[in-house]
mmCIF file of C-alpha atoms in Angstrom:
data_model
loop_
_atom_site.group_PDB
_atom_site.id
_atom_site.type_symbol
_atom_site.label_atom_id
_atom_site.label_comp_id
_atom_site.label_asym_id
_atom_site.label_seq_id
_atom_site.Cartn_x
_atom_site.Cartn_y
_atom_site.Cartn_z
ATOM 1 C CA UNK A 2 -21.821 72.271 -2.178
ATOM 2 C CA UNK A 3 -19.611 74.623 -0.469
ATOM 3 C CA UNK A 4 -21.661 77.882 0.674
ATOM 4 C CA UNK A 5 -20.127 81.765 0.497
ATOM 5 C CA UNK A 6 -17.344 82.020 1.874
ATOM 6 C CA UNK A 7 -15.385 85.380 3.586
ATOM 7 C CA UNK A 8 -11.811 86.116 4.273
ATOM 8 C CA UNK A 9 -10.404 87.380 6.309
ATOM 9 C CA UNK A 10 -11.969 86.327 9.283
ATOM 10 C CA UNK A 11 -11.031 88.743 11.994
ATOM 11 C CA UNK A 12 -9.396 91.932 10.701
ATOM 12 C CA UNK A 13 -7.388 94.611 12.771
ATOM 13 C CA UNK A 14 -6.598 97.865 11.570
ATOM 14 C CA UNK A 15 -5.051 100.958 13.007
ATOM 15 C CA UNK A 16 -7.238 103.694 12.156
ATOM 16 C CA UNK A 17 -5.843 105.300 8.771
ATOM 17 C CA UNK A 18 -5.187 102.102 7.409
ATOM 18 C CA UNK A 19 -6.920 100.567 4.194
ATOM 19 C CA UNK A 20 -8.157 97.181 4.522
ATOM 20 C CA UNK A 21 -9.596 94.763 1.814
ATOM 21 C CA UNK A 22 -12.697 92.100 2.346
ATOM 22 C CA UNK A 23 -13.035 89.018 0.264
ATOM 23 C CA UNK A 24 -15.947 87.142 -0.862
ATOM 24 C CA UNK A 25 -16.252 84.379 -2.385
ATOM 25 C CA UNK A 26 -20.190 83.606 -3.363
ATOM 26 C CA UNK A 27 -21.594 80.719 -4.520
ATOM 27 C CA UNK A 28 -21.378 79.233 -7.854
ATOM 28 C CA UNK A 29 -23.115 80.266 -10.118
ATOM 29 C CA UNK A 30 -25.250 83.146 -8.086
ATOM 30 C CA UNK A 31 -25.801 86.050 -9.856
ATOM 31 C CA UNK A 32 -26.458 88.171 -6.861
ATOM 32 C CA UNK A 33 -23.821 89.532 -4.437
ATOM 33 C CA UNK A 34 -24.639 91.953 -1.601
ATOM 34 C CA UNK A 35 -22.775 93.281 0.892
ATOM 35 C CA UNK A 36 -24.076 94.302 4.624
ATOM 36 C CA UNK A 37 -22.513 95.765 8.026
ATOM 37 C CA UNK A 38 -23.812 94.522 11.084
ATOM 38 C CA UNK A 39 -23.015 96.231 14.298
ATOM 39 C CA UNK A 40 -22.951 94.849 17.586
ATOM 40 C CA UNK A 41 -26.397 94.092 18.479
ATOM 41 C CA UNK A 42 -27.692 95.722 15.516
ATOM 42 C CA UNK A 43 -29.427 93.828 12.364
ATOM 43 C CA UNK A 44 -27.296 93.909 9.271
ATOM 44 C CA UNK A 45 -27.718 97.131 6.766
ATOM 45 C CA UNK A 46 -27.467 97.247 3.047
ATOM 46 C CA UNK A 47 -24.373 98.351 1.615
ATOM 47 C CA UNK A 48 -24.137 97.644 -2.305
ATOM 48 C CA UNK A 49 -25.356 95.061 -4.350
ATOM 49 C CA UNK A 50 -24.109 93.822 -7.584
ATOM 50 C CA UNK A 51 -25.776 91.762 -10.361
ATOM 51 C CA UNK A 52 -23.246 89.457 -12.200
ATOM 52 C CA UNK A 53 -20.215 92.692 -12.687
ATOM 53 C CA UNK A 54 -22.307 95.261 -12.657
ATOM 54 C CA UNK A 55 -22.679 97.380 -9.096
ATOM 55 C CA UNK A 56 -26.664 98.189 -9.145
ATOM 56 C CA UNK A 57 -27.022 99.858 -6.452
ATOM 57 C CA UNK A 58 -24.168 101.638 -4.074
ATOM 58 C CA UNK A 59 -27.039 103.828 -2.275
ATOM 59 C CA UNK A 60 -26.047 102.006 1.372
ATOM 60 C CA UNK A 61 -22.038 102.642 1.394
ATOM 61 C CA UNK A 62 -21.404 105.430 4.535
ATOM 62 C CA UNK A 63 -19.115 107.079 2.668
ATOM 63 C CA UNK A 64 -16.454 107.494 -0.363
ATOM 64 C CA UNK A 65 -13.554 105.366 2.077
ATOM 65 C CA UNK A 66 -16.139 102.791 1.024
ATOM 66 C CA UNK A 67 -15.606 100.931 -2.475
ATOM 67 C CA UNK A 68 -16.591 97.610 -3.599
ATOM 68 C CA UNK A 69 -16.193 95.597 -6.833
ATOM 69 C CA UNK A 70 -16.915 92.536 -8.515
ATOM 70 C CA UNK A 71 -14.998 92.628 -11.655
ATOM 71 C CA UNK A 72 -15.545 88.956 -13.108
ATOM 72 C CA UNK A 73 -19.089 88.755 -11.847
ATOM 73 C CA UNK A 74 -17.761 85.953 -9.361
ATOM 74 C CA UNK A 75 -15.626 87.425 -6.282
ATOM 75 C CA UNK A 76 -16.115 90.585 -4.835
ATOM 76 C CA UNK A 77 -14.195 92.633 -2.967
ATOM 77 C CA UNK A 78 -14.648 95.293 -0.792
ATOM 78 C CA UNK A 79 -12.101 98.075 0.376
ATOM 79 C CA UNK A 80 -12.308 100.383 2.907
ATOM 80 C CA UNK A 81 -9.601 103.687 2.901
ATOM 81 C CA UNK A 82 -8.237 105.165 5.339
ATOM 82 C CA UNK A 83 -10.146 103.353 7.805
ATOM 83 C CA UNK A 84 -11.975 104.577 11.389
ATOM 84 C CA UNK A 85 -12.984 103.791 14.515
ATOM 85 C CA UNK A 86 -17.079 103.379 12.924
ATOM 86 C CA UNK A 87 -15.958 101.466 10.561
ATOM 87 C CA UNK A 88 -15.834 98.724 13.369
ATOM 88 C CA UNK A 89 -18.785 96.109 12.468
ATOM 89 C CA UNK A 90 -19.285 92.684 11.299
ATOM 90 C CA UNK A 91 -19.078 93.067 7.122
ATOM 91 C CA UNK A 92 -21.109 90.095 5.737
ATOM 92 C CA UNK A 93 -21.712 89.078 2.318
ATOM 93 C CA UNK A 94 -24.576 87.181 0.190
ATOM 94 C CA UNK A 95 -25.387 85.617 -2.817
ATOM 95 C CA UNK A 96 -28.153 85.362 -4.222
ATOM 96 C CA UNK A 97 -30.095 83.074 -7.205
ATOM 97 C CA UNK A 98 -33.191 84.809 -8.430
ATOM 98 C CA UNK A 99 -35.504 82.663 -9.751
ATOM 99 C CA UNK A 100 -38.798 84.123 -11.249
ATOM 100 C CA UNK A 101 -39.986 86.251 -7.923
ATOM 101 C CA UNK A 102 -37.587 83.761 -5.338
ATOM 102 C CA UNK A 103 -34.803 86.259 -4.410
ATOM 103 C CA UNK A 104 -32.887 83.538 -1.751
ATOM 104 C CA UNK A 105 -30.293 85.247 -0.271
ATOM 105 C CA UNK A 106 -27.629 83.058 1.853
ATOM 106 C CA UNK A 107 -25.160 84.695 3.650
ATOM 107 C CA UNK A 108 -21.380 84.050 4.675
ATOM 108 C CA UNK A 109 -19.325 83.824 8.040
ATOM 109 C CA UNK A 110 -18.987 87.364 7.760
ATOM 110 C CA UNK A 111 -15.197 89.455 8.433
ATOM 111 C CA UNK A 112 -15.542 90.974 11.950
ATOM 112 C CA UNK A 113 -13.215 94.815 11.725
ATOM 113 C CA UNK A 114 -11.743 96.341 14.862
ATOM 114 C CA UNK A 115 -10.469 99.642 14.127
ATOM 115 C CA UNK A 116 -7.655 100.678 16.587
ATOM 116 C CA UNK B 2 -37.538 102.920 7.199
ATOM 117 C CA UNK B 3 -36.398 100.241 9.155
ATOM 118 C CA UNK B 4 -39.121 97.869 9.790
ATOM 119 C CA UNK B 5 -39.909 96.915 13.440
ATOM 120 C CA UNK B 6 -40.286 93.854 15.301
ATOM 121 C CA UNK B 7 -42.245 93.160 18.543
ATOM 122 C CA UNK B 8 -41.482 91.806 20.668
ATOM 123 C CA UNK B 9 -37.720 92.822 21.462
ATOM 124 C CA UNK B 10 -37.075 90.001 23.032
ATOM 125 C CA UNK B 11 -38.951 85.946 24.175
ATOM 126 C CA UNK B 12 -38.325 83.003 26.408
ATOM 127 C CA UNK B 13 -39.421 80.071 26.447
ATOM 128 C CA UNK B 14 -39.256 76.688 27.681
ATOM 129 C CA UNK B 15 -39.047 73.655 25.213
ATOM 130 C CA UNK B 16 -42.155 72.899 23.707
ATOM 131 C CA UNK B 17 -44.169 76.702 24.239
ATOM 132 C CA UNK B 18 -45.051 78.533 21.307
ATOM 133 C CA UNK B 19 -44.240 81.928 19.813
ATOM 134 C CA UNK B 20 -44.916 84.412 17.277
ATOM 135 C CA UNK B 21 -42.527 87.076 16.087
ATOM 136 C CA UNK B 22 -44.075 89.936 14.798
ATOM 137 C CA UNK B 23 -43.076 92.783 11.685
ATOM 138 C CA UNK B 24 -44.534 95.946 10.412
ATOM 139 C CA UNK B 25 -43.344 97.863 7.676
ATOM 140 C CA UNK B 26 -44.140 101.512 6.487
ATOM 141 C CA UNK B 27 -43.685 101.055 3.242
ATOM 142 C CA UNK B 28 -45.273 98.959 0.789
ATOM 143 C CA UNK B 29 -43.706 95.686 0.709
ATOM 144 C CA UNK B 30 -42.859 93.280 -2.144
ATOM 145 C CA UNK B 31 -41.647 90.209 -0.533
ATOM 146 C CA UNK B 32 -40.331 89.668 3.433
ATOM 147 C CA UNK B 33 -37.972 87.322 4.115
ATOM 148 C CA UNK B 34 -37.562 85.894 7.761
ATOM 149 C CA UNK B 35 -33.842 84.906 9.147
ATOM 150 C CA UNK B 36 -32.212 83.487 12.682
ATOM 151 C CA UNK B 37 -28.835 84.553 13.314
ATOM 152 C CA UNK B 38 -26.983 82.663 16.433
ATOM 153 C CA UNK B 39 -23.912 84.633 18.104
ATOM 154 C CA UNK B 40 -21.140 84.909 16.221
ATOM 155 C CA UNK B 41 -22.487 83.086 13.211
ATOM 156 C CA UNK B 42 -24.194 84.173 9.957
ATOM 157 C CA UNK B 43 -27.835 84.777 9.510
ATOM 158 C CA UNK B 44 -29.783 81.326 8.277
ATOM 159 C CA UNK B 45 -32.605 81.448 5.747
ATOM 160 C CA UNK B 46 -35.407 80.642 7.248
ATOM 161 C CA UNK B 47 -38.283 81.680 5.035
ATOM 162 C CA UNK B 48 -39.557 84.209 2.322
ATOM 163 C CA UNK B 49 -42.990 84.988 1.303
ATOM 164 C CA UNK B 50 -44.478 86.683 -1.795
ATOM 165 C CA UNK B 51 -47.442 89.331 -2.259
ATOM 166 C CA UNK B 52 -49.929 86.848 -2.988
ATOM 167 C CA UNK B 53 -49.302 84.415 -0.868
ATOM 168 C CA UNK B 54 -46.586 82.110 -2.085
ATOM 169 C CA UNK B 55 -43.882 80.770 0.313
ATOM 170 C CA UNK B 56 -40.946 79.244 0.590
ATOM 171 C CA UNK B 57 -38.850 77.805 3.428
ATOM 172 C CA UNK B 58 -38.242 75.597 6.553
ATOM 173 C CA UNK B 59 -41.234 73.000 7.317
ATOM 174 C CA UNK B 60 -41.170 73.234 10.920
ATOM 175 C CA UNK B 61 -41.728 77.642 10.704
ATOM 176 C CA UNK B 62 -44.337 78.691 9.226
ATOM 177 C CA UNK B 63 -45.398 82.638 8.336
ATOM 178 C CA UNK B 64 -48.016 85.034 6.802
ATOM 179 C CA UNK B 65 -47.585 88.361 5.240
ATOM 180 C CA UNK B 66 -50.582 90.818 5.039
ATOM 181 C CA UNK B 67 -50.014 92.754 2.461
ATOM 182 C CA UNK B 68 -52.881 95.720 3.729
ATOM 183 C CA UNK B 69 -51.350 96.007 6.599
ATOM 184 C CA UNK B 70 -47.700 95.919 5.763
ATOM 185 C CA UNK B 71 -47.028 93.228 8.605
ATOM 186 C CA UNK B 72 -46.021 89.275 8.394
ATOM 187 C CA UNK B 73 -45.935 87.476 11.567
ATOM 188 C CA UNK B 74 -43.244 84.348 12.063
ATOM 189 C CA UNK B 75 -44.917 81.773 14.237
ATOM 190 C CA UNK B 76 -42.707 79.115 15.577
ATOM 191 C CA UNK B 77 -44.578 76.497 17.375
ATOM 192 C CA UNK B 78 -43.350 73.086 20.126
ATOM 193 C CA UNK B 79 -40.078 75.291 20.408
ATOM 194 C CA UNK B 80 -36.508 73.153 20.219
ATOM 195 C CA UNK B 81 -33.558 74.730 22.412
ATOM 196 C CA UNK B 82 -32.159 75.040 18.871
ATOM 197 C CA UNK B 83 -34.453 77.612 17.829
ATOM 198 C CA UNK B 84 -32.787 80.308 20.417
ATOM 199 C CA UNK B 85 -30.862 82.740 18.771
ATOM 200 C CA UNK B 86 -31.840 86.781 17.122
ATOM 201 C CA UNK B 87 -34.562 86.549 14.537
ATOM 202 C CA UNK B 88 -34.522 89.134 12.123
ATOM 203 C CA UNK B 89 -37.149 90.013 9.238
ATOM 204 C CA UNK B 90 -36.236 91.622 6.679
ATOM 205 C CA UNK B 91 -38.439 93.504 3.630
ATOM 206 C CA UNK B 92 -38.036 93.562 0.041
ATOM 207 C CA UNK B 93 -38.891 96.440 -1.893
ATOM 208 C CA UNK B 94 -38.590 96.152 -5.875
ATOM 209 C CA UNK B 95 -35.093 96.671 -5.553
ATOM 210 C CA UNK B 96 -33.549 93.696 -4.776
ATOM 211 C CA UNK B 97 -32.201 95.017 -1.324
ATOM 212 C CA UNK B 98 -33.066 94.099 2.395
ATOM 213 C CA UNK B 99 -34.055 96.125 4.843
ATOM 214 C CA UNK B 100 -33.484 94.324 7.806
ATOM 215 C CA UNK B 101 -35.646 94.861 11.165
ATOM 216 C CA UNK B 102 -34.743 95.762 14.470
ATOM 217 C CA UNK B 103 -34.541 92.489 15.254
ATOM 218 C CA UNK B 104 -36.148 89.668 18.226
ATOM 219 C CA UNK B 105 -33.818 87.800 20.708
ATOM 220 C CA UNK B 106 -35.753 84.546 21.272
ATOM 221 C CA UNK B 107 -34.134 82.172 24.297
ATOM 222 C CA UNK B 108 -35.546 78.627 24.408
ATOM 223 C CA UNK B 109 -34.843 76.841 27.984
ATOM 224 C CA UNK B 110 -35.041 73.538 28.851
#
């Protein structure tokens, strides 16, 4: 079966710009979290969502960051006004928790550059 | 927070042996062990439970003490596909990884 995807890609922005980051999970996961990996850096928690519901937002840098997941399915997350630290890799994963099995499998990831 | 990982960095030829190491500060719930290649996503490789359950890749195999706060990835007759950044990353009762400060691991012929 197909695995998470992410679009776009690559993303450029000129800083001041808002910019919005797909991700499509897999089917039927009711875990989506999001994660920003700088360059040489491991990734770091941003929000995580179970099914609609946004469970924890205690990782997001600041209020330019907002994410959502309004179906439970797709999630989306938007970044206002954006800067030049706001430059990273933004990956996404689902996840299917199964008693204490908390699998999480990542997508390609949408690299930012922030001009 | 973060939890950290010794070494920084391996090489090895084909066929040596190695052992990635993580210690956490915090109590942990579950650790969960992935590769990530350049440019590419991080890979599952592995996630073990307080109590000793596991789960993952055949050829990788991992412990977790739970006293100490550490689990130890031990990858053994390395494949030039095993090269790549090797991250840990611990599970607290929230559902939420901390990822570690990762181990670049280069496997020459």
């Amino acid at each position: 079966g197909a695995g998470v995807s992410q679009s776009p890609r690559y993303k450029v922005a000129k800083r001041g710009q808002d910019v919005a980051l797909r991700c499509d999970p897999i089917s039927g996961h009711v875990s989506l979290f999001w994660y920003q990996q700088a360059l040489g850096q491991g990734p770091e928690f941003l929000t995580y969502f179970q099914n609609e519901a946004q469970l924890d937002k205690s990782g997001l840098p600041s209020d330019r960051f907002f994410a959502e997941r309004p179906e439970g399915s797709v999630s989306t997350l938007k970044i206002q006004r954006t800067q030049q630290e706001d430059s990273a890799v933004y990956l996404c994963a689902s996840g299917l928790k199964t008693g204490n099995w908390n699998e999480q499998f990542f997508g390609p990831g949408t690299r930012l550059t922030v001009l | 927070q973060q939890p950290v990982q010794s070494p920084q960095a391996v090489i090895l030829r084909e066929g040596e042996d190695a052992v990635i190491n993580c210690s956490s500060s915090k109590a942990l719930y579950s650790v969960h062990w992935y590769r990530q290649k350049h440019g590419e996503a991080p890979v599952f490789l592995m996630i073990l439970l307080k109590g000793g359950e596991q789960k993952g890749h055949d050829k990788i195999s991992a412990s977790f003490n739970e006293k100490k706060q550490q689990s130890s990835l031990y990858l053994t007759a390395s494949q030039l596909s095993y090269s790549g950044t090797y991250f840990c990353g611990t599970e607290y009762p929230t559902d939420k990884l901390i990822f570690g400060t990762g181990t670049r691991l280069q496997v020459f012929p």
